[in-house]
mmCIF file of C-alpha atoms in Angstrom:
data_model
loop_
_atom_site.group_PDB
_atom_site.id
_atom_site.type_symbol
_atom_site.label_atom_id
_atom_site.label_comp_id
_atom_site.label_asym_id
_atom_site.label_seq_id
_atom_site.Cartn_x
_atom_site.Cartn_y
_atom_site.Cartn_z
ATOM 1 C CA MET A 342 116.270 241.056 225.536
ATOM 2 C CA SER A 343 117.276 238.686 228.338
ATOM 3 C CA VAL A 344 116.468 235.775 226.112
ATOM 4 C CA ARG A 345 118.902 237.022 223.494
ATOM 5 C CA PHE A 346 121.596 238.448 225.711
ATOM 6 C CA GLY A 347 121.398 236.545 229.044
ATOM 7 C CA ALA A 348 119.877 237.861 232.280
ATOM 8 C CA HIS A 349 120.918 241.511 232.898
ATOM 9 C CA SER A 350 120.128 244.542 235.196
ATOM 10 C CA VAL A 351 119.960 248.178 234.115
ATOM 11 C CA ARG A 352 120.510 250.968 236.590
ATOM 12 C CA VAL A 353 119.460 254.399 235.568
ATOM 13 C CA LEU A 354 121.754 257.254 236.690
ATOM 14 C CA GLY A 355 119.638 260.166 237.526
ATOM 15 C CA ASP A 356 115.867 260.973 237.795
ATOM 16 C CA VAL A 357 115.086 260.463 233.944
ATOM 17 C CA CYS A 358 112.903 258.105 231.835
ATOM 18 C CA LEU A 359 114.427 255.714 229.511
ATOM 19 C CA GLY A 360 113.929 256.492 225.740
ATOM 20 C CA GLY A 361 115.958 253.612 224.178
ATOM 21 C CA ARG A 362 115.396 251.456 221.081
ATOM 22 C CA PHE A 363 116.089 247.824 220.243
ATOM 23 C CA VAL A 364 116.394 247.038 216.534
ATOM 24 C CA GLY A 365 116.761 243.462 215.242
ATOM 25 C CA HIS A 366 118.804 243.550 212.035
ATOM 26 C CA HIS A 367 119.471 239.932 211.455
ATOM 27 C CA CYS A 368 118.509 236.622 213.276
ATOM 28 C CA GLY A 369 120.065 233.618 211.640
ATOM 29 C CA ARG A 370 123.101 231.502 212.602
ATOM 30 C CA ILE A 371 124.339 234.759 214.184
ATOM 31 C CA GLY A 372 122.181 237.582 215.531
ATOM 32 C CA LEU A 373 122.869 241.334 214.983
ATOM 33 C CA HIS A 374 121.047 244.176 216.933
ATOM 34 C CA THR A 375 121.260 247.888 217.597
ATOM 35 C CA LEU A 376 120.777 248.784 221.330
ATOM 36 C CA ALA A 377 120.385 252.209 222.846
ATOM 37 C CA TYR A 378 118.869 253.186 226.228
ATOM 38 C CA GLY A 379 118.510 256.973 225.731
ATOM 39 C CA ALA A 380 119.750 257.780 229.206
ATOM 40 C CA ASP A 381 122.811 257.404 231.418
ATOM 41 C CA VAL A 382 122.933 253.830 232.586
ATOM 42 C CA GLU A 383 124.948 251.025 233.954
ATOM 43 C CA VAL A 384 124.197 247.686 232.559
ATOM 44 C CA VAL A 385 125.258 244.444 234.272
ATOM 45 C CA VAL A 386 125.080 241.141 232.492
ATOM 46 C CA ASP A 387 124.933 237.951 234.589
ATOM 47 C CA GLU A 388 126.800 234.850 233.479
ATOM 48 C CA LEU A 389 126.198 234.403 229.689
ATOM 49 C CA PRO A 390 124.620 231.281 228.517
ATOM 50 C CA ASP A 391 126.129 229.350 225.510
ATOM 51 C CA VAL A 392 126.672 232.507 223.372
ATOM 52 C CA TYR A 393 129.403 235.065 222.667
ATOM 53 C CA ILE A 394 128.235 238.707 222.887
ATOM 54 C CA ALA A 395 130.382 241.388 221.267
ATOM 55 C CA HIS A 396 129.430 245.083 221.629
ATOM 56 C CA VAL A 397 130.542 247.273 218.751
ATOM 57 C CA PRO A 398 130.001 250.809 219.828
ATOM 58 C CA LEU A 399 128.348 253.302 217.451
ATOM 59 C CA ALA A 400 128.465 256.351 219.950
ATOM 60 C CA GLY A 401 128.682 257.118 223.550
ATOM 61 C CA VAL A 402 129.568 253.877 225.173
ATOM 62 C CA ARG A 403 131.950 254.547 228.108
ATOM 63 C CA GLY A 404 133.620 251.169 228.434
ATOM 64 C CA GLY A 405 133.274 248.639 231.143
ATOM 65 C CA ALA A 406 134.554 245.253 232.329
ATOM 66 C CA VAL A 407 134.368 241.553 231.637
ATOM 67 C CA ASP A 408 134.855 239.331 234.579
ATOM 68 C CA GLY A 409 136.284 242.339 236.487
ATOM 69 C CA VAL A 410 138.808 243.098 233.641
ATOM 70 C CA ASP A 411 138.536 246.709 232.429
ATOM 71 C CA VAL A 412 137.867 247.157 228.737
ATOM 72 C CA ARG A 413 138.222 250.308 226.610
ATOM 73 C CA ALA A 414 135.316 252.182 225.279
ATOM 74 C CA GLN A 415 135.887 250.959 221.698
ATOM 75 C CA GLY A 416 134.138 247.627 222.433
ATOM 76 C CA ALA A 417 133.972 244.380 224.544
ATOM 77 C CA ILE A 418 133.470 240.700 224.100
ATOM 78 C CA ALA A 419 132.411 238.038 226.509
ATOM 79 C CA GLY A 420 131.518 234.358 226.244
ATOM 80 C CA PRO A 421 129.659 231.554 227.961
ATOM 81 C CA GLY A 422 129.985 231.842 231.790
ATOM 82 C CA GLN A 423 131.403 235.321 231.672
ATOM 83 C CA ARG A 424 129.981 238.489 233.219
ATOM 84 C CA MET A 425 129.854 241.885 231.608
ATOM 85 C CA ALA A 426 129.352 245.373 232.891
ATOM 86 C CA VAL A 427 128.983 248.322 230.408
ATOM 87 C CA GLY A 428 128.566 252.106 231.175
ATOM 88 C CA TRP A 429 126.256 254.041 228.642
ATOM 89 C CA GLY A 430 125.765 257.704 228.056
ATOM 90 C CA SER A 431 122.359 259.096 227.118
ATOM 91 C CA GLY A 432 123.378 259.233 223.472
ATOM 92 C CA ALA A 433 124.983 255.971 223.407
ATOM 93 C CA ALA A 434 124.189 253.215 220.939
ATOM 94 C CA THR A 435 125.851 249.991 220.104
ATOM 95 C CA LEU A 436 125.765 247.126 217.699
ATOM 96 C CA VAL A 437 125.399 243.789 219.532
ATOM 97 C CA VAL A 438 126.683 240.645 217.824
ATOM 98 C CA CYS A 439 125.363 237.353 219.153
ATOM 99 C CA ILE A 440 127.067 234.132 218.109
ATOM 100 C CA PRO A 441 126.116 230.900 219.612
ATOM 101 C CA ARG A 442 128.900 228.877 221.270
ATOM 102 C CA ASP A 443 128.526 225.877 218.782
ATOM 103 C CA VAL A 444 129.142 228.301 215.768
ATOM 104 C CA VAL A 445 132.285 229.680 217.195
ATOM 105 C CA GLU A 446 133.594 226.289 218.440
ATOM 106 C CA GLY A 447 132.610 224.570 215.143
ATOM 107 C CA ALA A 448 134.466 227.262 213.167
ATOM 108 C CA LEU A 449 137.522 226.738 215.255
ATOM 109 C CA GLY A 450 137.382 223.119 215.097
ATOM 110 C CA MET A 451 137.211 223.021 211.354
ATOM 111 C CA ARG A 452 140.422 225.095 211.194
ATOM 112 C CA LEU A 453 142.073 222.729 213.547
ATOM 113 C CA GLY A 454 141.154 219.636 211.721
ATOM 114 C CA GLU A 455 138.665 218.468 214.208
ATOM 115 C CA ALA A 456 134.914 217.877 214.376
ATOM 116 C CA SER A 457 134.486 220.594 216.991
ATOM 117 C CA GLY A 458 136.790 222.974 218.875
ATOM 118 C CA PRO A 459 137.233 223.601 222.461
ATOM 119 C CA ARG A 460 135.832 226.424 224.352
ATOM 120 C CA VAL A 461 137.304 229.806 223.232
ATOM 121 C CA ARG A 462 138.175 232.625 225.484
ATOM 122 C CA PHE A 463 138.589 236.036 223.685
ATOM 123 C CA ASP A 464 140.539 238.990 225.015
ATOM 124 C CA PRO A 465 137.708 241.118 226.440
ATOM 125 C CA ALA A 466 138.890 244.350 224.890
ATOM 126 C CA LEU A 467 137.346 244.281 221.387
ATOM 127 C CA ARG A 468 139.844 245.724 218.994
ATOM 128 C CA THR A 469 137.617 247.941 216.934
ATOM 129 C CA GLY A 470 140.074 250.817 216.310
ATOM 130 C CA ALA A 471 142.653 250.899 213.505
ATOM 131 C CA GLY A 472 144.018 247.874 211.608
ATOM 132 C CA VAL A 473 142.077 244.636 211.001
ATOM 133 C CA GLY A 474 140.190 244.940 214.114
ATOM 134 C CA GLY A 475 138.659 248.180 212.895
ATOM 135 C CA GLU A 476 138.018 246.506 209.521
ATOM 136 C CA TRP A 477 136.123 243.749 211.344
ATOM 137 C CA ALA A 478 133.991 246.397 213.233
ATOM 138 C CA GLU A 479 133.279 248.175 209.881
ATOM 139 C CA LEU A 480 132.036 244.843 208.501
ATOM 140 C CA ILE A 481 129.446 244.579 211.259
ATOM 141 C CA ARG A 482 128.299 248.154 210.687
ATOM 142 C CA ARG A 483 127.879 247.383 206.945
ATOM 143 C CA PHE A 484 126.045 244.140 207.792
ATOM 144 C CA ALA A 485 123.579 246.077 209.842
ATOM 145 C CA GLU A 486 122.908 248.408 206.992
ATOM 146 C CA PHE A 487 122.839 245.530 204.409
ATOM 147 C CA ALA A 488 120.544 243.220 206.428
ATOM 148 C CA GLY A 489 117.206 244.618 205.255
ATOM 149 C CA ALA A 490 118.301 244.496 201.514
ATOM 150 C CA GLU A 491 116.227 242.611 199.174
ATOM 151 C CA LEU A 492 119.311 240.941 197.804
ATOM 152 C CA LEU A 493 119.775 238.821 201.263
ATOM 153 C CA ASP A 494 116.103 237.777 201.017
ATOM 154 C CA ARG A 495 116.791 236.460 197.413
ATOM 155 C CA SER A 496 120.192 234.943 198.094
ATOM 156 C CA PRO A 497 120.507 232.700 201.293
ATOM 157 C CA LEU A 498 123.852 231.773 199.809
ATOM 158 C CA ALA A 499 125.062 235.400 200.383
ATOM 159 C CA VAL A 500 123.579 235.483 203.961
ATOM 160 C CA GLY A 501 125.667 232.318 204.806
ATOM 161 C CA HIS A 502 128.907 233.873 203.436
ATOM 162 C CA PHE A 503 128.317 237.082 205.254
ATOM 163 C CA GLU A 504 127.794 235.176 208.548
ATOM 164 C CA GLN A 505 130.779 233.076 208.053
ATOM 165 C CA LEU A 506 132.871 236.119 207.343
ATOM 166 C CA VAL A 507 131.829 237.630 210.624
ATOM 167 C CA VAL A 508 132.726 234.469 212.629
ATOM 168 C CA GLN A 509 135.954 233.580 210.944
ATOM 169 C CA GLY A 510 137.047 237.217 210.865
ATOM 170 C CA LEU A 511 136.595 237.455 214.550
ATOM 171 C CA LEU A 512 138.787 234.324 215.125
ATOM 172 C CA ASP A 513 141.419 235.951 212.992
ATOM 173 C CA VAL A 514 141.479 239.535 214.376
ATOM 174 C CA GLN A 515 140.495 239.245 218.060
ATOM 175 C CA PRO A 516 143.200 237.536 220.278
ATOM 176 C CA HIS A 517 141.889 234.443 222.084
ATOM 177 C CA SER A 518 143.078 231.343 223.792
ATOM 178 C CA PHE A 519 143.820 229.477 220.518
ATOM 179 C CA SER A 520 145.297 232.176 218.406
ATOM 180 C CA GLU A 521 148.974 230.848 218.446
ATOM 181 C CA VAL A 522 147.448 227.466 217.641
ATOM 182 C CA LEU A 523 145.808 228.803 214.514
ATOM 183 C CA ALA A 524 149.000 230.665 213.425
ATOM 184 C CA SER A 525 151.256 227.548 213.935
ATOM 185 C CA GLY A 526 150.005 225.806 210.755
ATOM 186 C CA GLY A 527 149.146 222.146 210.163
ATOM 187 C CA VAL A 528 150.654 218.993 208.801
ATOM 188 C CA ALA A 529 150.899 218.126 205.132
ATOM 189 C CA VAL A 530 147.731 217.007 203.551
ATOM 190 C CA ALA A 531 147.460 213.837 201.489
ATOM 191 C CA PRO A 532 146.318 213.810 197.862
ATOM 192 C CA ARG A 533 143.190 211.886 198.904
ATOM 193 C CA ALA A 534 142.202 214.785 201.077
ATOM 194 C CA LEU A 535 142.526 217.166 198.256
ATOM 195 C CA ARG A 536 140.321 214.875 196.110
ATOM 196 C CA ARG A 537 137.576 214.953 198.800
ATOM 197 C CA ALA A 538 137.621 218.639 198.935
ATOM 198 C CA LEU A 539 137.377 218.944 195.055
ATOM 199 C CA ALA A 540 134.352 216.454 195.102
ATOM 200 C CA PHE A 541 132.763 218.425 197.891
ATOM 201 C CA CYS A 542 133.000 221.621 195.799
ATOM 202 C CA GLU A 543 131.309 219.972 192.899
ATOM 203 C CA GLU A 544 128.472 218.408 195.028
ATOM 204 C CA HIS A 545 127.737 221.523 197.133
ATOM 205 C CA ALA A 546 128.593 224.519 195.053
ATOM 206 C CA ASP A 547 125.077 225.905 195.459
ATOM 207 C CA GLU A 548 125.461 225.974 199.286
ATOM 208 C CA PRO A 549 127.309 228.617 201.507
ATOM 209 C CA ILE A 550 130.566 226.657 201.651
ATOM 210 C CA THR A 551 133.277 227.970 203.745
ATOM 211 C CA LEU A 552 136.900 227.236 203.817
ATOM 212 C CA ALA A 553 136.154 225.464 207.286
ATOM 213 C CA ASP A 554 133.490 223.377 205.361
ATOM 214 C CA LEU A 555 136.142 222.295 202.775
ATOM 215 C CA ALA A 556 138.616 221.348 205.451
ATOM 216 C CA GLU A 557 136.115 219.261 207.236
ATOM 217 C CA ALA A 558 135.060 217.418 204.069
ATOM 218 C CA ALA A 559 138.698 216.690 203.362
ATOM 219 C CA HIS A 560 139.367 215.606 207.005
ATOM 220 C CA THR A 561 142.270 217.981 207.383
ATOM 221 C CA SER A 562 143.102 221.416 208.706
ATOM 222 C CA VAL A 563 142.507 224.592 206.829
ATOM 223 C CA ARG A 564 146.238 225.366 206.696
ATOM 224 C CA SER A 565 147.087 222.031 205.214
ATOM 225 C CA LEU A 566 144.320 222.173 202.665
ATOM 226 C CA GLN A 567 145.420 225.694 201.584
ATOM 227 C CA GLU A 568 148.931 224.346 201.134
ATOM 228 C CA ALA A 569 147.717 221.448 199.046
ATOM 229 C CA TYR A 570 145.736 223.706 196.734
ATOM 230 C CA ARG A 571 148.784 226.134 196.388
ATOM 231 C CA THR A 572 151.360 223.259 195.609
ATOM 232 C CA GLN A 573 149.298 220.922 193.508
ATOM 233 C CA LEU A 574 146.733 223.174 191.920
ATOM 234 C CA GLY A 575 148.440 226.635 191.810
ATOM 235 C CA THR A 576 145.294 228.211 193.368
ATOM 236 C CA THR A 577 143.391 228.653 196.528
ATOM 237 C CA PRO A 578 140.361 226.609 197.815
ATOM 238 C CA MET A 579 137.920 229.565 197.591
ATOM 239 C CA ALA A 580 139.204 230.560 194.202
ATOM 240 C CA HIS A 581 138.669 227.013 192.937
ATOM 241 C CA LEU A 582 135.093 227.101 194.417
ATOM 242 C CA ARG A 583 134.505 230.335 192.647
ATOM 243 C CA GLN A 584 135.591 228.723 189.360
ATOM 244 C CA VAL A 585 133.148 225.857 189.900
ATOM 245 C CA ARG A 586 130.377 228.307 190.491
ATOM 246 C CA LEU A 587 131.154 230.360 187.552
ATOM 247 C CA ARG A 588 131.053 227.118 185.385
ATOM 248 C CA ARG A 589 127.746 226.168 186.858
ATOM 249 C CA ALA A 590 126.362 229.602 186.169
ATOM 250 C CA HIS A 591 127.650 229.500 182.646
ATOM 251 C CA GLU A 592 125.887 226.069 182.067
ATOM 252 C CA GLU A 593 122.638 227.335 183.521
ATOM 253 C CA LEU A 594 122.609 230.552 181.365
ATOM 254 C CA ARG A 595 123.113 228.218 178.319
ATOM 255 C CA ARG A 596 120.263 226.098 179.407
ATOM 256 C CA ILE A 597 118.038 229.165 179.804
ATOM 257 C CA ALA A 598 119.007 230.428 176.487
ATOM 258 C CA ARG A 599 118.205 227.180 174.879
ATOM 259 C CA GLY A 600 114.677 227.302 176.431
ATOM 260 C CA ASP A 601 115.352 224.621 178.934
ATOM 261 C CA GLY A 602 114.932 227.030 181.981
ATOM 262 C CA GLU A 603 113.808 230.352 183.146
ATOM 263 C CA GLY A 604 115.575 233.193 184.863
ATOM 264 C CA SER A 605 117.627 236.414 184.345
ATOM 265 C CA VAL A 606 121.322 237.017 184.655
ATOM 266 C CA THR A 607 120.572 238.475 188.152
ATOM 267 C CA ASP A 608 118.697 235.284 189.234
ATOM 268 C CA VAL A 609 121.535 232.985 188.083
ATOM 269 C CA ALA A 610 124.245 235.022 189.689
ATOM 270 C CA LEU A 611 122.386 235.208 193.109
ATOM 271 C CA ARG A 612 121.724 231.411 192.827
ATOM 272 C CA TRP A 613 125.287 230.564 192.586
ATOM 273 C CA GLY A 614 126.403 232.928 195.385
ATOM 274 C CA PHE A 615 127.519 236.055 193.517
ATOM 275 C CA GLY A 616 125.902 238.886 195.466
ATOM 276 C CA HIS A 617 127.936 241.632 193.609
ATOM 277 C CA LEU A 618 126.602 241.653 190.073
ATOM 278 C CA GLY A 619 129.369 243.834 188.547
ATOM 279 C CA ARG A 620 132.083 241.603 189.959
ATOM 280 C CA PHE A 621 130.206 238.524 188.763
ATOM 281 C CA SER A 622 130.150 239.973 185.176
ATOM 282 C CA ALA A 623 133.780 240.736 185.259
ATOM 283 C CA GLN A 624 134.859 237.184 186.562
ATOM 284 C CA TYR A 625 132.471 235.595 184.075
ATOM 285 C CA ARG A 626 133.999 237.419 181.261
ATOM 286 C CA ASP A 627 137.439 236.587 182.386
ATOM 287 C CA ALA A 628 136.576 232.989 182.454
ATOM 288 C CA PHE A 629 134.439 232.583 179.333
ATOM 289 C CA GLY A 630 135.373 235.639 177.152
ATOM 290 C CA GLU A 631 131.904 237.114 177.176
ATOM 291 C CA LEU A 632 129.465 238.723 179.430
ATOM 292 C CA PRO A 633 126.653 236.758 181.016
ATOM 293 C CA SER A 634 124.177 238.637 178.937
ATOM 294 C CA GLN A 635 126.007 237.789 175.778
ATOM 295 C CA THR A 636 125.758 234.114 176.548
ATOM 296 C CA LEU A 637 122.017 234.357 176.494
ATOM 297 C CA ARG A 638 121.938 236.442 173.316
ATOM 298 C CA ALA A 639 124.495 234.407 171.438
ATOM 299 C CA ILE A 640 122.711 231.049 171.641
ATOM 300 C CA ARG A 641 119.372 232.666 170.926
#
């Protein structure tokens, strides 16, 4: 575990044996694990390497400190160079989210219109209670439940979106050293930048594109790009990307129906990043006036 979470020590409180568990749910651009010790312990993490560690409690965590600052029992987050101490009860369990420094700073940089963002320092008391912070924590719990599903094995695009939702959501809901900068907006985007974003959507629609990716391709900030889509196209960047993917799915289903390819509606939906098949069918029907299955039958 020291390889994943940094060097740390565990002090057992009382004359008992540890009966813990460590479950790796996901290991990709980010890592997600369940950790429990099965005894009353105090855990001290030395200076973290180039990684951000967030503890989302499931039960029994008593709180602790990051760099000497007390945090509530509802969760804690620390980043590169910081130290963390956490108290655990015998029935305690937590979800541990590991996000490499370059992933966090890359996401911030794209939103600032830069190639890479600066070092981020989060408020160490993770907001996992009510409101959007609680929604982010619930997203982490759902990710842990969903991580072993066959759907994620079949759709790397869906995995990429889930990972980006975790990182971008963290930047939005957890206060950090650049929260005010992100909230301040950006300069007006030039039409040429919008054209670059549109071309990027067409060329990379089968990849896990994020809003930050579009801003990077357009050489502008996320806020400016959103404003350009709103004022010049009457939509949002991700809504436009969804329409591009629906059109590609429509074209592929027609090719399959003509005998120029193979696959089912499910295969096509997953290939173009639609992990929720019911929602895909509804959006497809809104766009083309028929269900995906009807496209196949009509041409045949």
